[in-house]
Amino acid sequence: MSLYASILQKLKEVVEARALRRWGSLAGNPVLVPRALEIEKGKLCYVIGTVYMDMPLKPNVMIDIARDQSIPPPPLPEKFFSPNDNVMLEDESGRIKLVGDCVKNAMLVTGVIIGALGMETPGGVFEVIDICYAEMAPQTQQDDEETRMDIDDSTDTSLSDEWIGVVSGLEIGSPSPADAQIQMLVEYLTGEGGCLDDQVSASQISRLIIAGDSLQSLGPIPGERETILSAAERKAQRHGYDSASFSPRPIIELSSTLHDLATSIPINILPGESDPSGTLMPQQPFPRALFGDASRYPTMTCETNPTYLTIASCSESGPTNSKSPRPPVKRKVLINSGQPLNDMFKYLSSPPNTRLSVLASTLRWRHMAPTAPDTLWCHPYFNEDPFLITETPDIYIVGGQKRFGTKLVTDQQTGSKGKSPARCRVILIPSFAQTGILVLVNLRTLAVKCVNFSMYGMSAGGKPEIKEEPSDAPSPITAEPQPSAPTSSMDYEFD
């Protein structure tokens, strides 16, 4: 059984139930057609299947095999999207082409399970008038209802609340390293830098998550001339490495940084696209021995990419003068280093689509990487899929992005009787080497604030804003950073 067939099998009943609730009472009495190739022309109906985007610009392995190997392949386009794209719906019986304004305006990528309402035209295509998704998965309810209500009041951020810090893209070893910003980050998190207010704020950070791209991509050392080695020279280097083409210094510097942090704060580190880890998703954890002395601390944990974490506050939260402090909270956090989102974004035009809207849509699709294995390399799973979102997390973090963004996503469907609708805080983490931004998330209220360590005139960070697509939200950092201390900005909600 293929991976996409397995996904369809797991989500078909959920989408079918949503579709019946959505279209069951419509005029015309649309019926469910169990197989795509059994649709009758001119009859209103709906069908459940997997989206396949037929895109001329998308990489094709058969074309790559047939290409003349003596001619270098053309560079991959930044976007697969083009006006000549076709949207197909497939199941175990076959494929049918989807057309209509509803399809053109929908946010669809390969691998999404949908229900399509419409009818087949005389031309043999299915004209769609409405689309249904699986919507957000069930969510574990907090025992304390007051804790869930606090999410709506994100401005209430008591000094006794715990925060988690998230960074991505340290890019240690790059030609323009952010060494100064990383050192400022370490001093801030360990309480050794900044003013008294900064130290009090840093004391509330209970954990640091490093969401990928900690090291720059491996390659020749800048400034060194590449040499062609003879067979004898390559044989002599079989059990070592060539110092002219590889330097262990980035690993040593990252290990030193993790050692300084692990002495005072728990760390969860994920591999990313540029890190020395497998390219297939999900990526396996870093070997602990890679980080030397830092690996001896139990506070440092190497995670897979993606990974789920259950983070509980260490103490009761609430104002210090309160007679009834709030009980500790427990949050489920889903994290990946950005490869699934970066790949999905190639399928869509921008504007009107943004990375934040695509990330929010993955919750409605109940799948964080639907384009795997079509264009995103992944391990050959058959009867299971590690990217399915079977339970809506409280916090959904994606690293490896160019800009910061956040949004509180709520299930569009009303919650079941006696339960609140599922809700999730989605966060885009920008490259620290480019922006100098540390993102902080309040465990109780899910409020978000940023601390900016970049300053103009330094080798990294503080650069002009990277504008990837005009419809993205503006930069969250508006204040000019001061040399004496990092700057922060509270709770930005971006669409």
Coordinates of C-alpha atoms in Angstrom, one line a residue:
M1 CA 0.0 0.0 0.0
S2 CA 1.5 3.4 -1.0
L3 CA 1.9 6.2 1.4
Y4 CA -0.8 8.4 -0.2
A5 CA -3.3 5.5 -0.3
S6 CA -2.6 4.9 3.4
I7 CA -3.3 8.6 4.2
L8 CA -6.5 8.5 2.2
Q9 CA -7.6 5.4 4.1
K10 CA -7.0 7.0 7.5
L11 CA -8.7 10.4 6.7
K12 CA -11.5 9.3 4.3
E13 CA -14.0 8.6 7.1
V14 CA -13.3 11.9 8.8
V15 CA -13.7 13.9 5.6
E16 CA -16.8 11.9 4.7
A17 CA -18.4 12.8 8.1
R18 CA -17.5 16.5 7.6
A19 CA -18.9 16.4 4.0
L20 CA -22.2 14.8 5.2
R21 CA -22.6 17.4 7.9
R22 CA -21.9 20.2 5.4
W23 CA -23.8 19.1 2.3
G24 CA -26.3 16.5 3.6
S25 CA -29.2 19.0 3.8
L26 CA -28.5 20.8 0.5
A27 CA -31.2 21.1 -2.2
G28 CA -30.7 18.4 -4.9
N29 CA -29.7 15.8 -2.3
P30 CA -26.1 15.2 -3.3
V31 CA -24.9 11.7 -2.7
L32 CA -21.5 10.3 -2.0
V33 CA -19.8 8.5 -4.9
P34 CA -17.5 5.9 -3.4
R35 CA -15.1 5.8 -6.3
A36 CA -14.0 8.7 -8.6
L37 CA -14.5 6.8 -11.8
E38 CA -18.1 5.9 -10.9
I39 CA -19.3 9.6 -11.1
E40 CA -22.3 10.0 -13.4
K41 CA -22.5 13.0 -15.8
G42 CA -24.9 15.7 -14.9
K43 CA -25.7 14.4 -11.4
L44 CA -24.9 16.4 -8.3
C45 CA -22.6 14.4 -6.0
Y46 CA -19.5 14.5 -3.9
V47 CA -16.4 12.4 -3.9
I48 CA -13.5 11.9 -1.4
G49 CA -9.9 11.6 -2.7
T50 CA -6.3 12.8 -2.7
V51 CA -5.3 16.0 -4.5
Y52 CA -2.6 15.7 -7.2
M53 CA -1.2 18.8 -8.8
D54 CA -0.2 18.3 -12.4
M55 CA 2.4 21.0 -12.8
P56 CA 4.8 21.3 -15.8
L57 CA 7.4 23.0 -13.7
K58 CA 7.4 20.4 -11.0
P59 CA 10.5 18.0 -11.0
N60 CA 9.9 14.7 -12.8
V61 CA 12.1 11.8 -12.1
M62 CA 11.4 10.1 -15.4
I63 CA 12.5 13.2 -17.3
D64 CA 15.6 13.3 -15.2
I65 CA 16.4 9.7 -16.1
A66 CA 15.9 10.4 -19.8
R67 CA 17.9 13.6 -19.9
D68 CA 21.3 13.6 -21.6
Q69 CA 23.7 13.2 -18.6
S70 CA 26.4 15.1 -20.5
I71 CA 24.3 18.3 -20.3
P72 CA 24.0 19.8 -16.8
P73 CA 20.4 20.0 -15.7
P74 CA 18.7 23.4 -15.5
P75 CA 18.4 24.9 -12.0
L76 CA 15.1 24.2 -10.2
P77 CA 12.6 27.0 -10.3
E78 CA 11.8 28.8 -7.1
K79 CA 8.1 28.1 -7.7
F80 CA 6.3 25.2 -9.3
F81 CA 3.2 27.2 -9.8
S82 CA 2.2 28.3 -13.3
P83 CA -1.0 29.1 -15.3
N84 CA -0.8 25.7 -17.0
D85 CA -1.3 23.7 -13.8
N86 CA -4.1 21.2 -13.5
V87 CA -5.8 19.9 -10.3
M88 CA -6.6 16.2 -10.2
L89 CA -8.5 14.1 -7.6
E90 CA -7.4 10.5 -7.3
D91 CA -8.4 7.4 -5.3
E92 CA -7.8 3.7 -5.7
S93 CA -9.9 3.7 -8.9
G94 CA -8.2 6.5 -10.9
R95 CA -8.1 10.2 -11.4
I96 CA -10.5 12.9 -12.4
K97 CA -9.7 16.5 -13.3
L98 CA -11.2 19.3 -11.1
V99 CA -12.2 22.6 -12.6
G100 CA -14.2 25.7 -11.4
D101 CA -13.6 29.0 -9.6
C102 CA -13.7 27.1 -6.3
V103 CA -10.7 25.1 -7.3
K104 CA -8.8 28.1 -8.6
N105 CA -9.3 30.0 -5.3
A106 CA -8.6 27.1 -3.0
M107 CA -5.3 26.5 -1.3
L108 CA -4.4 23.1 -2.6
V109 CA -1.1 21.1 -2.8
T110 CA -0.4 17.5 -3.7
G111 CA -1.3 15.0 -1.0
V112 CA -4.3 16.9 0.6
I113 CA -7.4 14.8 1.3
I114 CA -10.5 16.7 0.3
G115 CA -14.2 16.2 -0.4
A116 CA -15.3 17.8 -3.7
L117 CA -19.0 18.7 -4.3
G118 CA -20.1 19.2 -7.9
M119 CA -21.0 17.3 -11.1
E120 CA -19.2 15.9 -14.1
T121 CA -19.6 17.9 -17.3
P122 CA -20.0 16.5 -20.8
G123 CA -16.3 17.2 -21.3
G124 CA -15.4 14.6 -18.7
V125 CA -14.1 16.9 -16.0
F126 CA -15.6 17.5 -12.5
E127 CA -16.8 21.0 -11.9
V128 CA -16.5 21.8 -8.2
I129 CA -18.8 24.2 -6.3
D130 CA -17.5 23.5 -2.8
I131 CA -14.6 21.8 -1.0
C132 CA -14.5 20.1 2.4
Y133 CA -11.4 19.2 4.5
A134 CA -10.8 17.0 7.5
E135 CA -10.6 20.2 9.7
M136 CA -8.6 20.3 12.9
A137 CA -8.1 17.1 14.9
P138 CA -9.4 16.7 18.4
Q139 CA -7.4 18.4 21.2
T140 CA -6.8 17.3 24.7
Q141 CA -8.7 19.6 27.0
Q142 CA -7.0 21.3 29.9
D143 CA -8.4 20.2 33.2
D144 CA -8.5 23.8 34.4
E145 CA -11.1 25.7 32.3
E146 CA -9.6 29.0 33.5
T147 CA -6.3 28.1 31.8
R148 CA -8.1 27.7 28.4
M149 CA -9.9 31.0 28.9
D150 CA -6.6 32.7 29.5
I151 CA -5.6 32.1 25.9
D152 CA -8.2 34.7 24.8
D153 CA -6.6 37.3 27.1
S154 CA -3.0 37.2 25.7
T155 CA -2.2 40.6 27.2
D156 CA -2.3 39.2 30.8
T157 CA 1.3 38.0 31.0
S158 CA 2.2 37.7 34.7
L159 CA 5.8 37.9 35.8
S160 CA 5.3 34.4 37.3
D161 CA 4.4 32.8 34.0
E162 CA 6.9 30.5 32.3
W163 CA 8.1 31.1 28.8
I164 CA 9.8 28.9 26.3
G165 CA 12.4 30.3 23.9
V166 CA 12.7 29.3 20.3
V167 CA 15.5 30.1 17.8
S168 CA 16.3 28.7 14.3
G169 CA 19.1 29.2 11.8
L170 CA 22.1 30.0 14.0
E171 CA 24.2 29.0 10.9
I172 CA 27.4 28.7 12.8
G173 CA 30.3 28.4 10.3
S174 CA 28.7 30.7 7.6
P175 CA 30.9 33.3 5.8
S176 CA 29.1 36.0 7.8
P177 CA 28.7 34.4 11.2
A178 CA 26.4 35.8 13.9
D179 CA 29.0 35.2 16.6
A180 CA 28.3 38.4 18.5
Q181 CA 24.5 37.9 18.4
I182 CA 24.9 34.3 19.6
Q183 CA 27.1 35.4 22.5
M184 CA 24.5 38.0 23.4
L185 CA 21.8 35.3 23.3
V186 CA 23.8 33.0 25.6
E187 CA 24.4 35.9 28.1
Y188 CA 20.7 36.8 28.0
L189 CA 19.5 33.3 28.6
T190 CA 22.0 32.6 31.4
G191 CA 21.2 35.9 33.1
E192 CA 24.6 37.3 32.6
G193 CA 23.8 40.2 30.3
G194 CA 21.4 43.1 30.0
C195 CA 19.8 45.2 32.7
L196 CA 17.9 44.1 35.8
D197 CA 14.6 43.9 33.8
D198 CA 16.3 41.7 31.2
Q199 CA 17.6 39.4 33.9
V200 CA 14.1 39.1 35.5
S201 CA 12.6 38.4 32.1
A202 CA 15.2 35.8 31.2
S203 CA 14.6 34.0 34.6
Q204 CA 11.1 33.2 33.4
I205 CA 12.4 31.2 30.4
S206 CA 12.3 27.6 31.3
R207 CA 13.5 26.0 28.0
L208 CA 15.2 26.7 24.7
I209 CA 14.2 25.0 21.5
I210 CA 16.7 25.2 18.5
A211 CA 14.6 24.5 15.4
G212 CA 17.2 23.4 12.8
D213 CA 19.9 25.0 10.7
S214 CA 22.3 25.3 13.6
L215 CA 25.3 24.8 11.2
Q216 CA 26.0 26.2 7.8
S217 CA 25.8 23.7 4.9
L218 CA 29.0 21.7 4.5
G219 CA 31.4 22.8 1.7
P220 CA 34.9 24.1 1.0
I221 CA 36.4 26.5 3.4
P222 CA 35.9 30.1 2.1
G223 CA 39.1 31.4 0.6
E224 CA 40.7 28.0 0.2
R225 CA 41.6 26.9 -3.3
E226 CA 40.0 23.6 -4.3
T227 CA 42.5 20.9 -5.4
I228 CA 42.0 17.7 -7.3
L229 CA 43.4 14.8 -5.4
S230 CA 45.1 11.7 -6.9
A231 CA 43.9 8.2 -6.1
A232 CA 46.8 7.7 -3.7
E233 CA 46.0 10.9 -1.8
R234 CA 42.4 9.9 -1.5
K235 CA 43.3 6.5 -0.2
A236 CA 45.6 8.1 2.4
Q237 CA 42.7 10.2 3.6
R238 CA 40.3 7.4 3.9
H239 CA 40.4 7.3 7.7
G240 CA 40.6 11.1 8.2
Y241 CA 39.5 14.3 6.6
D242 CA 41.1 16.9 4.3
S243 CA 41.7 20.1 6.4
A244 CA 41.7 22.1 3.1
S245 CA 38.0 21.2 2.4
F246 CA 36.6 20.6 5.9
S247 CA 37.0 22.3 9.2
P248 CA 35.7 21.0 12.6
R249 CA 35.5 24.5 14.0
P250 CA 31.7 25.1 13.4
I251 CA 30.9 21.9 15.4
I252 CA 33.3 23.0 18.1
E253 CA 31.7 26.4 18.4
L254 CA 28.2 25.0 18.4
S255 CA 29.2 22.5 21.1
S256 CA 30.7 25.3 23.2
T257 CA 27.5 27.3 22.9
L258 CA 25.3 24.4 23.9
H259 CA 27.7 23.7 26.8
D260 CA 27.2 27.2 28.1
L261 CA 23.5 27.0 27.8
A262 CA 23.0 23.5 29.1
T263 CA 24.5 24.5 32.5
S264 CA 21.5 26.7 33.2
I265 CA 18.5 25.8 30.9
P266 CA 17.1 22.7 29.3
I267 CA 17.7 22.5 25.5
N268 CA 15.9 20.6 22.7
I269 CA 17.8 20.7 19.4
L270 CA 16.4 19.5 16.1
P271 CA 18.4 18.9 12.8
G272 CA 17.6 21.1 9.8
E273 CA 18.2 21.2 6.1
S274 CA 21.7 22.6 6.4
D275 CA 22.8 20.4 9.3
P276 CA 24.9 17.2 9.0
S277 CA 21.9 14.9 9.1
G278 CA 20.0 12.7 6.7
T279 CA 18.1 14.6 3.9
L280 CA 15.1 12.2 4.2
M281 CA 12.2 13.3 6.4
P282 CA 11.7 12.7 9.3
Q283 CA 15.3 13.5 10.1
Q284 CA 16.9 11.5 12.9
P285 CA 18.4 13.1 16.0
F286 CA 21.9 14.4 16.2
P287 CA 24.3 11.9 17.8
R288 CA 25.0 13.2 21.3
A289 CA 28.7 12.5 21.0
L290 CA 28.8 15.2 18.3
F291 CA 28.6 17.9 21.0
G292 CA 31.4 16.9 23.3
D293 CA 31.2 18.1 26.8
A294 CA 27.6 19.5 26.2
S295 CA 26.3 15.9 25.7
R296 CA 27.1 15.1 29.4
Y297 CA 24.3 17.3 30.6
P298 CA 20.9 15.7 31.0
T299 CA 19.4 19.1 30.2
M300 CA 20.4 18.7 26.5
T301 CA 18.1 16.6 24.4
C302 CA 18.5 15.7 20.7
E303 CA 15.1 15.4 18.9
T304 CA 13.9 14.2 15.6
N305 CA 12.6 16.5 12.9
P306 CA 9.6 16.8 13.3
T307 CA 9.0 16.1 16.9
Y308 CA 6.3 16.3 19.5
L309 CA 7.1 17.7 23.0
T310 CA 4.9 17.8 26.1
I311 CA 6.0 20.7 28.2
A312 CA 4.7 21.3 31.7
S313 CA 5.3 24.4 33.8
C314 CA 7.5 23.7 36.7
S315 CA 5.5 25.7 39.2
E316 CA 2.1 27.2 39.9
S317 CA 1.4 30.3 37.8
G318 CA -0.4 33.4 38.8
P319 CA 0.3 36.7 40.5
T320 CA 2.5 36.5 43.6
N321 CA -0.1 38.2 45.8
S322 CA -2.9 35.9 44.6
K323 CA -4.6 33.7 47.3
S324 CA -5.5 31.1 44.7
P325 CA -2.6 30.6 42.2
R326 CA -3.4 28.9 39.0
P327 CA -2.3 25.2 38.8
P328 CA 0.6 24.2 36.5
V329 CA -0.2 23.9 32.8
K330 CA 0.8 21.3 30.3
R331 CA 1.2 22.0 26.6
K332 CA 1.7 19.8 23.6
V333 CA 4.1 21.3 21.1
L334 CA 4.7 20.3 17.5
I335 CA 8.0 21.4 16.0
N336 CA 9.7 21.0 12.6
S337 CA 12.6 22.8 11.0
G338 CA 10.7 24.2 8.0
Q339 CA 11.3 21.8 5.1
P340 CA 7.7 20.8 4.7
L341 CA 6.4 24.4 4.7
N342 CA 9.2 25.5 2.3
D343 CA 8.2 22.7 -0.1
M344 CA 4.5 23.4 0.0
F345 CA 5.0 27.1 -0.6
K346 CA 6.5 26.3 -4.0
Y347 CA 3.1 24.9 -5.1
L348 CA 1.2 28.2 -4.4
S349 CA 1.1 31.7 -5.9
S350 CA 2.1 34.5 -3.6
P351 CA 0.2 36.8 -3.2
P352 CA -2.5 35.9 -2.1
N353 CA -1.1 33.0 -0.2
T354 CA 1.4 33.5 2.7
R355 CA 3.5 31.0 4.6
L356 CA 1.4 31.7 7.7
S357 CA -1.8 30.8 5.9
V358 CA -0.3 27.7 4.5
L359 CA 0.9 26.6 8.0
A360 CA -2.6 27.2 9.4
S361 CA -4.1 25.1 6.6
T362 CA -2.0 22.1 7.5
L363 CA -4.0 21.9 10.7
R364 CA -7.2 21.8 8.7
W365 CA -5.7 19.1 6.4
R366 CA -4.5 17.2 9.5
H367 CA -1.1 16.7 7.7
M368 CA 2.1 18.7 8.2
A369 CA 3.8 17.5 5.0
P370 CA 1.3 16.4 2.3
T371 CA 3.9 16.9 -0.5
A372 CA 6.0 14.0 0.8
P373 CA 7.1 11.9 -1.0
D374 CA 6.1 13.6 -4.2
T375 CA 8.6 16.5 -4.0
L376 CA 9.7 16.3 -0.4
W377 CA 12.0 13.3 0.2
C378 CA 10.9 11.1 3.0
H379 CA 11.4 7.5 4.3
P380 CA 9.4 4.9 2.4
Y381 CA 6.5 4.4 4.8
F382 CA 3.7 2.1 3.7
N383 CA 1.1 1.5 6.4
E384 CA 1.7 4.6 8.5
D385 CA 2.5 8.3 8.1
P386 CA 4.5 10.2 10.8
F387 CA 3.3 13.5 9.4
L388 CA -0.4 13.0 10.2
I389 CA -1.7 15.3 12.9
T390 CA -3.9 13.0 14.9
E391 CA -4.1 15.5 17.8
T392 CA -4.1 19.3 17.5
P393 CA -1.2 20.6 19.5
D394 CA -1.4 23.7 21.6
I395 CA 1.7 25.2 20.0
Y396 CA 2.9 24.6 16.4
I397 CA 6.4 25.9 15.7
V398 CA 8.1 25.9 12.3
G399 CA 11.8 27.0 11.9
G400 CA 13.9 27.9 8.9
Q401 CA 11.8 30.9 7.8
K402 CA 12.8 34.3 6.5
R403 CA 10.3 36.3 8.6
F404 CA 8.5 36.1 11.9
G405 CA 4.7 35.5 12.0
T406 CA 2.2 34.1 14.5
K407 CA -1.6 33.4 14.6
L408 CA -4.0 31.8 16.9
V409 CA -5.9 29.2 14.8
T410 CA -9.3 28.1 16.0
D411 CA -11.4 25.2 14.6
Q412 CA -14.0 26.6 12.3
Q413 CA -16.4 23.9 13.3
T414 CA -18.1 24.4 16.7
G415 CA -16.8 22.2 19.5
S416 CA -18.7 19.1 20.6
K417 CA -21.1 19.3 23.5
G418 CA -19.4 20.3 26.7
K419 CA -16.0 21.0 25.0
S420 CA -14.4 24.1 23.6
P421 CA -13.2 24.1 19.9
A422 CA -9.6 23.1 19.3
R423 CA -7.2 26.0 19.0
C424 CA -3.5 26.2 18.3
R425 CA -0.9 28.9 18.3
V426 CA 1.2 28.7 15.1
I427 CA 4.5 30.4 14.9
L428 CA 7.1 31.0 12.1
I429 CA 10.6 31.2 13.5
P430 CA 13.0 33.4 11.4
S431 CA 16.7 32.7 10.8
F432 CA 18.6 34.0 13.8
A433 CA 21.7 34.7 11.7
Q434 CA 19.7 37.0 9.4
T435 CA 17.4 38.7 12.0
G436 CA 18.8 38.1 15.4
I437 CA 15.3 37.2 16.8
L438 CA 14.6 35.0 19.7
V439 CA 10.9 34.1 20.0
L440 CA 9.3 33.6 23.4
V441 CA 6.0 31.8 24.0
N442 CA 4.0 32.0 27.2
L443 CA 3.0 28.5 28.4
R444 CA -0.2 29.7 30.1
T445 CA -1.6 32.3 27.7
L446 CA 0.2 31.3 24.5
A447 CA 1.1 35.0 24.1
V448 CA 4.2 35.6 21.9
K449 CA 7.0 38.2 22.2
C450 CA 10.3 38.7 20.3
V451 CA 13.7 39.6 21.7
N452 CA 15.9 41.2 19.0
F453 CA 19.7 40.9 19.4
S454 CA 20.6 42.4 16.0
M455 CA 22.3 45.8 15.6
Y456 CA 23.2 47.7 12.5
G457 CA 26.8 47.6 11.6
M458 CA 27.5 44.1 12.8
S459 CA 28.4 41.1 10.6
A460 CA 25.0 39.4 10.9
G461 CA 21.5 40.4 11.9
G462 CA 20.1 43.9 11.6
K463 CA 20.0 43.6 7.9
P464 CA 17.2 45.2 5.8
E465 CA 14.0 43.3 6.0
I466 CA 13.8 40.3 3.7
K467 CA 10.6 40.6 1.6
E468 CA 9.6 37.2 0.3
E469 CA 6.0 37.9 -0.6
P470 CA 4.2 41.2 -0.3
S471 CA 1.2 39.8 1.5
D472 CA 3.2 38.6 4.5
A473 CA 2.8 40.5 7.8
P474 CA 5.2 43.4 8.6
S475 CA 8.3 42.8 10.8
P476 CA 7.4 42.5 14.5
I477 CA 10.5 44.4 15.6
T478 CA 9.8 48.1 15.3
A479 CA 12.2 49.6 17.9
E480 CA 15.8 50.4 17.1
P481 CA 18.0 48.0 19.0
Q482 CA 20.3 49.5 21.6
P483 CA 23.9 48.3 22.0
S484 CA 23.6 47.8 25.7
A485 CA 20.7 45.3 25.8
P486 CA 18.4 43.4 23.5
T487 CA 15.0 44.8 22.6
S488 CA 11.7 43.0 22.9
S489 CA 8.2 43.5 21.6
M490 CA 5.1 41.9 23.0
D491 CA 2.5 39.5 21.4
Y492 CA 2.2 40.1 17.7
E493 CA -0.8 38.5 15.9
F494 CA -0.3 38.3 12.2
D495 CA -2.5 36.9 9.4

